[in-house]
Tab-separated table of C-alpha atoms and ligand atoms in Angstrom:
chain	number	residue	atom	x	y	z
P	12	MET	CA	17.820	4.440	-1.934
P	13	LYS	CA	19.465	6.906	-4.288
P	14	ASP	CA	19.003	5.149	-7.598
P	15	LEU	CA	16.468	2.602	-8.834
P	16	ARG	CA	18.352	1.663	-12.008
P	17	GLY	CA	18.746	-2.118	-12.262
P	18	LYS	CA	17.052	-2.683	-8.890
P	19	LEU	CA	14.690	-5.666	-8.615
P	20	VAL	CA	11.378	-4.332	-7.293
P	21	LEU	CA	8.523	-6.627	-6.214
P	22	VAL	CA	5.051	-5.039	-6.201
P	23	THR	CA	2.017	-6.895	-4.778
P	24	GLY	CA	-1.422	-6.178	-6.243
P	25	ALA	CA	0.216	-4.968	-9.466
P	26	ALA	CA	-2.577	-6.037	-11.862
P	27	ARG	CA	-4.471	-2.775	-11.594
P	28	GLY	CA	-4.851	0.531	-9.782
P	29	LEU	CA	-2.051	1.985	-7.713
P	30	GLY	CA	0.132	-1.151	-7.906
P	31	LYS	CA	0.000	-1.209	-11.708
P	32	ASN	CA	0.768	2.516	-11.950
P	33	LEU	CA	3.602	2.239	-9.455
P	34	ALA	CA	5.131	-0.717	-11.314
P	35	ILE	CA	5.064	1.281	-14.572
P	36	ARG	CA	6.485	4.392	-12.866
P	37	LEU	CA	9.331	2.542	-11.126
P	38	ALA	CA	10.185	0.755	-14.392
P	39	LYS	CA	10.642	4.205	-15.958
P	40	GLU	CA	13.261	4.850	-13.241
P	41	GLY	CA	15.121	1.812	-14.593
P	42	ALA	CA	13.913	-0.725	-12.019
P	43	ARG	CA	13.264	-4.330	-13.083
P	44	ILE	CA	9.729	-5.114	-11.964
P	45	VAL	CA	8.455	-8.313	-10.382
P	46	ALA	CA	4.710	-7.775	-10.737
P	47	THR	CA	2.585	-10.062	-8.546
P	48	ASP	CA	-1.153	-10.330	-8.000
P	49	LEU	CA	-3.938	-12.692	-7.096
P	50	ARG	CA	-5.259	-12.120	-10.624
P	51	GLU	CA	-2.348	-13.581	-12.563
P	52	SER	CA	-3.834	-13.165	-16.067
P	53	ASP	CA	-4.437	-9.439	-15.479
P	54	LEU	CA	-0.708	-8.948	-14.848
P	55	ASN	CA	-0.024	-9.228	-18.597
P	56	GLU	CA	-1.353	-5.698	-19.130
P	57	THR	CA	1.051	-4.317	-16.522
P	58	ALA	CA	3.973	-6.252	-18.029
P	59	GLN	CA	3.046	-5.166	-21.583
P	60	ALA	CA	2.866	-1.510	-20.548
P	61	ILE	CA	6.347	-1.761	-19.018
P	62	ARG	CA	7.904	-3.705	-21.911
P	63	SER	CA	6.389	-1.388	-24.544
P	64	THR	CA	8.568	1.431	-23.221
P	65	GLY	CA	11.712	-0.714	-23.062
P	66	GLY	CA	11.338	-1.711	-19.411
P	67	VAL	CA	11.847	-5.115	-17.821
P	68	ALA	CA	8.967	-6.953	-16.129
P	69	PHE	CA	8.351	-10.448	-14.766
P	70	THR	CA	4.978	-11.716	-13.538
P	71	TYR	CA	4.027	-14.165	-10.785
P	72	GLY	CA	0.539	-15.076	-9.562
P	73	LEU	CA	0.542	-14.669	-5.795
P	74	ASP	CA	-2.157	-14.569	-3.125
P	75	VAL	CA	-0.670	-12.695	-0.160
P	76	THR	CA	-3.082	-14.430	2.244
P	77	GLU	CA	-1.299	-17.769	1.637
P	78	PRO	CA	2.009	-17.981	3.558
P	79	ALA	CA	2.935	-21.264	1.806
P	80	ALA	CA	2.404	-19.625	-1.603
P	81	ILE	CA	4.568	-16.683	-0.511
P	82	GLU	CA	7.396	-19.073	0.417
P	83	ALA	CA	7.066	-20.993	-2.861
P	84	THR	CA	7.027	-17.762	-4.898
P	85	ARG	CA	10.068	-16.435	-3.060
P	86	THR	CA	11.962	-19.624	-3.954
P	87	ARG	CA	10.903	-19.291	-7.610
P	88	ILE	CA	11.939	-15.631	-7.735
P	89	HIS	CA	15.306	-16.419	-6.133
P	90	ASP	CA	15.898	-19.239	-8.647
P	91	ASP	CA	14.766	-17.156	-11.639
P	92	LEU	CA	16.066	-13.684	-10.780
P	93	GLY	CA	17.891	-13.591	-7.436
P	94	ARG	CA	17.146	-11.492	-4.366
P	95	ILE	CA	14.886	-8.449	-4.583
P	96	ASP	CA	16.036	-4.925	-3.599
P	97	VAL	CA	12.654	-3.281	-3.020
P	98	LEU	CA	9.364	-4.693	-1.694
P	99	VAL	CA	6.172	-2.727	-2.259
P	100	ASN	CA	3.317	-4.089	-0.119
P	101	ASN	CA	0.403	-2.661	-2.077
P	102	ALA	CA	-2.282	-5.394	-2.370
P	103	GLY	CA	-5.431	-4.389	-0.543
P	104	VAL	CA	-9.196	-4.889	-0.348
P	105	VAL	CA	-12.112	-2.961	1.121
P	106	PHE	CA	-15.711	-3.900	1.850
P	107	GLY	CA	-17.607	-0.779	2.808
P	108	GLY	CA	-20.877	-0.508	4.706
P	109	PRO	CA	-22.264	-0.507	8.239
P	110	PHE	CA	-20.268	-3.043	10.277
P	111	LEU	CA	-23.129	-5.491	10.837
P	112	ASP	CA	-24.288	-5.341	7.203
P	113	VAL	CA	-20.956	-6.656	5.928
P	114	PRO	CA	-20.466	-10.442	6.284
P	115	LEU	CA	-17.854	-11.423	8.860
P	116	GLU	CA	-15.844	-13.291	6.234
P	117	LYS	CA	-15.316	-9.984	4.350
P	118	HIS	CA	-14.120	-8.247	7.523
P	119	LEU	CA	-11.686	-11.085	8.192
P	120	LEU	CA	-10.486	-11.085	4.570
P	121	THR	CA	-9.746	-7.369	4.925
P	122	TYR	CA	-7.287	-8.114	7.750
P	123	LYS	CA	-5.918	-11.190	5.953
P	124	VAL	CA	-4.973	-9.193	2.852
P	125	ASN	CA	-4.253	-5.685	4.158
P	126	THR	CA	-2.512	-6.582	7.419
P	127	LEU	CA	-1.534	-10.240	7.725
P	128	GLY	CA	-0.562	-10.562	4.043
P	129	LEU	CA	1.647	-7.497	4.350
P	130	VAL	CA	3.319	-8.895	7.481
P	131	ALA	CA	3.854	-12.300	5.821
P	132	MET	CA	5.364	-10.685	2.697
P	133	THR	CA	7.686	-8.569	4.829
P	134	HIS	CA	8.736	-11.600	6.876
P	135	ALA	CA	9.561	-13.509	3.690
P	136	PHE	CA	11.387	-10.762	1.790
P	137	LEU	CA	12.999	-8.463	4.388
P	138	PRO	CA	16.089	-10.744	4.510
P	139	ASP	CA	16.553	-9.972	0.774
P	140	LEU	CA	16.524	-6.211	1.400
P	141	ILE	CA	19.014	-6.579	4.256
P	142	ALA	CA	21.315	-8.759	2.141
P	143	ARG	CA	21.461	-6.245	-0.726
P	144	SER	CA	23.769	-3.214	-0.689
P	145	GLU	CA	20.680	-0.967	-0.569
P	146	GLY	CA	17.102	-2.014	0.145
P	147	HIS	CA	13.732	-0.356	0.568
P	148	LEU	CA	10.359	-1.413	1.957
P	149	VAL	CA	7.207	0.455	0.926
P	150	ASN	CA	3.986	-0.213	2.814
P	151	ILE	CA	0.790	1.206	1.344
P	152	ALA	CA	-1.409	2.190	4.292
P	153	SER	CA	-4.098	4.882	4.019
P	154	ALA	CA	-5.178	8.218	5.477
P	155	SER	CA	-7.932	6.141	7.124
P	156	GLY	CA	-5.157	4.641	9.258
P	157	LEU	CA	-4.918	8.007	11.010
P	158	LEU	CA	-8.552	8.371	12.123
P	159	GLY	CA	-11.804	6.479	12.506
P	160	LEU	CA	-13.834	5.762	9.346
P	161	VAL	CA	-17.614	5.332	9.479
P	162	ASN	CA	-18.680	2.401	7.236
P	163	GLY	CA	-15.062	1.252	6.981
P	164	ALA	CA	-14.178	0.030	10.485
P	165	THR	CA	-12.157	-3.034	9.522
P	166	TYR	CA	-10.552	-1.323	6.520
P	167	ALA	CA	-9.415	1.650	8.634
P	168	SER	CA	-8.203	-0.544	11.484
P	169	SER	CA	-6.311	-2.821	9.079
P	170	LYS	CA	-4.463	0.326	7.957
P	171	TRP	CA	-3.918	1.630	11.541
P	172	SER	CA	-2.145	-1.682	12.026
P	173	VAL	CA	-0.067	-1.238	8.861
P	174	ILE	CA	1.136	2.180	10.046
P	175	GLY	CA	2.139	0.815	13.458
P	176	PHE	CA	3.866	-2.194	11.904
P	177	SER	CA	5.655	-0.199	9.221
P	178	ASP	CA	6.965	2.462	11.602
P	179	SER	CA	8.077	-0.179	14.117
P	180	ILE	CA	10.013	-2.119	11.458
P	181	ARG	CA	11.674	1.124	10.338
P	182	LEU	CA	12.830	1.870	13.892
P	183	GLU	CA	13.869	-1.752	14.417
P	184	LEU	CA	16.060	-1.693	11.304
P	185	GLU	CA	17.704	1.521	12.543
P	186	GLU	CA	18.207	-0.031	15.981
P	187	GLN	CA	19.759	-3.138	14.406
P	188	ARG	CA	22.113	-0.896	12.404
P	189	TYR	CA	20.783	-1.597	8.927
P	190	PRO	CA	20.914	1.996	7.652
P	191	HIS	CA	20.982	0.736	4.058
P	192	VAL	CA	17.347	-0.436	4.315
P	193	GLY	CA	14.772	2.351	4.156
P	194	VAL	CA	11.073	2.078	5.001
P	195	THR	CA	8.342	4.332	3.616
P	196	THR	CA	4.751	4.238	4.862
P	197	VAL	CA	2.240	5.690	2.392
P	198	CYS	CA	-1.005	7.277	3.654
P	199	PRO	CA	-3.150	8.591	0.805
P	200	SER	CA	-6.764	9.680	0.980
P	201	TYR	CA	-9.131	8.518	-1.777
P	202	ILE	CA	-7.524	7.594	-5.136
P	203	SER	CA	-9.375	7.269	-8.440
P	204	THR	CA	-8.695	3.561	-8.987
P	205	GLY	CA	-12.257	2.323	-8.544
P	206	MET	CA	-11.585	0.697	-5.165
P	207	PHE	CA	-13.565	3.484	-3.526
P	208	SER	CA	-15.935	4.405	-6.337
P	209	GLY	CA	-19.102	6.027	-5.028
P	210	VAL	CA	-17.399	7.845	-2.137
P	211	LYS	CA	-17.802	11.579	-1.607
P	212	THR	CA	-14.392	13.112	-1.083
P	213	PRO	CA	-14.072	15.239	2.092
P	214	PHE	CA	-13.457	19.004	1.990
P	215	LEU	CA	-9.880	19.958	0.949
P	216	THR	CA	-9.250	16.327	0.057
P	217	PRO	CA	-9.560	16.064	-3.728
P	218	MET	CA	-9.608	12.628	-5.319
P	219	LEU	CA	-5.961	11.698	-5.925
P	220	THR	CA	-4.877	10.247	-9.261
P	221	PRO	CA	-2.691	7.126	-9.190
P	222	GLU	CA	-0.329	8.831	-11.680
P	223	GLY	CA	0.236	11.809	-9.364
P	224	LEU	CA	0.577	9.686	-6.252
P	225	VAL	CA	3.188	7.335	-7.748
P	226	ASP	CA	5.426	10.369	-8.372
P	227	LYS	CA	5.271	11.168	-4.640
P	228	ILE	CA	5.930	7.543	-3.695
P	229	THR	CA	8.914	7.377	-6.072
P	230	LYS	CA	10.314	10.549	-4.465
P	231	GLY	CA	9.643	8.946	-1.070
P	232	ILE	CA	11.779	5.932	-2.000
P	233	LEU	CA	14.583	7.982	-3.574
P	234	GLY	CA	14.541	10.484	-0.675
P	235	ASN	CA	14.217	7.726	1.973
P	236	LYS	CA	11.164	9.419	3.482
P	237	PRO	CA	9.544	7.651	6.472
P	238	MET	CA	6.057	8.819	5.452
P	239	VAL	CA	4.239	9.934	2.310
P	240	LEU	CA	0.996	11.670	3.323
P	241	GLU	CA	-1.260	12.950	0.525
P	242	PRO	CA	-2.966	15.306	-0.147
P	243	PRO	CA	-1.398	18.022	2.078
P	244	LEU	CA	-4.330	18.116	4.546
P	245	VAL	CA	-3.468	14.518	5.542
P	246	LYS	CA	-0.093	15.797	6.825
P	247	ALA	CA	-2.006	17.916	9.347
P	248	LEU	CA	-4.188	15.038	10.613
P	249	PRO	CA	-1.815	13.616	13.269
P	250	VAL	CA	-1.119	17.139	14.585
P	251	MET	CA	-4.818	18.043	14.739
P	252	LYS	CA	-5.749	14.729	16.362
P	253	GLY	CA	-2.983	15.133	18.939
P	254	LEU	CA	-3.760	18.731	19.847
P	255	LEU	CA	-7.557	18.938	19.695
P	256	PRO	CA	-9.925	17.408	22.250
P	257	ALA	CA	-11.369	14.156	20.795
P	258	ARG	CA	-14.922	15.518	20.378
P	259	MET	CA	-13.639	18.668	18.682
P	260	PHE	CA	-11.562	16.619	16.231
P	261	GLU	CA	-14.575	14.399	15.455
P	262	TYR	CA	-16.782	17.451	14.974
P	263	LEU	CA	-14.320	18.881	12.449
P	264	ALA	CA	-13.926	15.536	10.668
P	265	ASP	CA	-17.707	15.370	10.419
P	266	ARG	CA	-17.975	18.950	9.096
P	267	PHE	CA	-15.259	18.195	6.529
P	268	GLY	CA	-17.365	15.258	5.298
P	269	VAL	CA	-15.089	12.427	6.469
P	270	SER	CA	-17.840	10.631	8.413
P	271	SER	CA	-20.292	10.614	5.493
P	272	SER	CA	-17.699	9.960	2.763
P	273	MET	CA	-18.253	6.161	2.651
P	274	LYS	CA	-22.052	6.276	2.683
P	275	GLN	CA	-22.431	5.657	-1.071
P	276	TRP	CA	-19.375	3.379	-1.422
P	277	ARG	CA	-19.708	0.886	-4.271
P	278	GLY	CA	-16.102	-0.118	-4.929
P	279	HIS	CA	-15.176	-2.080	-8.049
P	280	GLY	CA	-18.399	-4.049	-7.834
P	281	ASP	CA	-16.507	-7.128	-9.065
P	282	ARG	CA	-16.269	-9.167	-5.856
Y	319	LIG	N1	-8.088	3.591	-3.878
Y	319	LIG	C1	-8.028	4.360	-2.776
Y	319	LIG	O1	-8.798	5.319	-2.610
Y	319	LIG	C2	-6.982	4.064	-1.724
Y	319	LIG	C3	-6.759	5.011	-0.720
Y	319	LIG	C4	-5.801	4.766	0.245
Y	319	LIG	C5	-5.069	3.592	0.206
Y	319	LIG	N2	-5.313	2.683	-0.781
Y	319	LIG	C6	-4.529	1.443	-0.765
Y	319	LIG	O2	-3.764	1.376	-1.947
Y	319	LIG	C7	-3.550	-0.007	-2.303
Y	319	LIG	C8	-3.936	-0.221	-3.745
Y	319	LIG	O3	-5.318	0.097	-3.882
Y	319	LIG	P1	-6.011	0.329	-5.295
Y	319	LIG	O4	-6.871	1.524	-5.149
Y	319	LIG	O5	-5.015	0.250	-6.396
Y	319	LIG	O6	-6.967	-0.963	-5.316
Y	319	LIG	P2	-7.354	-1.928	-6.523
Y	319	LIG	O7	-8.518	-2.722	-6.047
Y	319	LIG	O8	-7.504	-1.156	-7.775
Y	319	LIG	O9	-6.073	-2.869	-6.655
Y	319	LIG	C9	-5.741	-3.776	-5.642
Y	319	LIG	C10	-5.009	-4.956	-6.232
Y	319	LIG	O10	-4.719	-5.878	-5.158
Y	319	LIG	C11	-4.974	-7.189	-5.626
Y	319	LIG	N3	-5.277	-8.113	-4.535
Y	319	LIG	C12	-6.411	-8.160	-3.782
Y	319	LIG	N4	-6.328	-9.186	-2.927
Y	319	LIG	C13	-5.128	-9.782	-3.119
Y	319	LIG	C14	-4.473	-10.909	-2.546
Y	319	LIG	N5	-5.066	-11.658	-1.604
Y	319	LIG	N6	-3.235	-11.225	-2.988
Y	319	LIG	C15	-2.649	-10.504	-3.963
Y	319	LIG	N7	-3.220	-9.447	-4.574
Y	319	LIG	C16	-4.445	-9.096	-4.151
Y	319	LIG	C17	-6.168	-7.035	-6.567
Y	319	LIG	O11	-6.297	-8.152	-7.452
Y	319	LIG	C18	-5.848	-5.726	-7.273
Y	319	LIG	O12	-5.093	-5.935	-8.444
Y	319	LIG	C19	-4.379	-0.821	-1.311
Y	319	LIG	O13	-3.562	-1.274	-0.261
Y	319	LIG	C20	-5.385	0.183	-0.791
Y	319	LIG	O14	-5.881	-0.153	0.485
Y	319	LIG	C21	-6.231	2.897	-1.746
């Protein structure tokens, strides 16, 4: 997608953190933002921030774990605004801790939001992107989708799944000759949004800021990049994992502090 001016961009999980920052950033590019979130009342802040700089924002409460709600919201958006041009699947949750210490319902919710919600949103809105003259799908995965994460097994695996899904859809769209629809998979390490507060960032992996990351994601959309991997060390992960013997890779990941990074995870502390 070469230009975001006038494009209708739907962002899930836009009430705070990366989603909020991305909505504000894309509005500055001239996009009209459809900000959605489970926490509908918190979306006002996102909308206000966009409108205060002359941008255009609409808000819809939406729980991505509810397929019926997704369908109903799509109908409302079509009636109110028309088809969307860009879908940003950003909503996500994490419940850190040793696998058996975290209640099963939290593990299952992790997949419901991070993986199944993302698939359901894509199923509902991909026809919009195909129908427009240019469309783009952004899936927010994680660097933890590229390796194993101690004290984050279901979070990491929900993101492994997102990467596999996102890349497959990208190839499928190319195969089906829809070159006007781009797909970008985003794999950041830890970001200072509060979702991972308490973590110890691994060596050479400084805490990312949402403001810095949204610049990279915006460039990813405008440059039709298949992947956005941040910070730079994350770009080397797939190569290292592919070339090194498994035990050697794990040893290095341990020495870099990946394995112990989640030990003191607290998160937002609001769920
Ligand atoms: N923060 C990090 O370190 C980090 C690192 C890599 C990837 N990510 C990913 O980036 C994305 C954004 O994370 P963040 O750090 O901004 O988190 P955040 O917790 O600050 O924001 C997540 C948003 O998603 C919303 N949400 C949660 N469940 C939802 C549901 N069922 N339906 C709709 N909305 C829902 C929340 O209300 C919240 O507004 C997530 O997918 C996350 O996994 C985050």
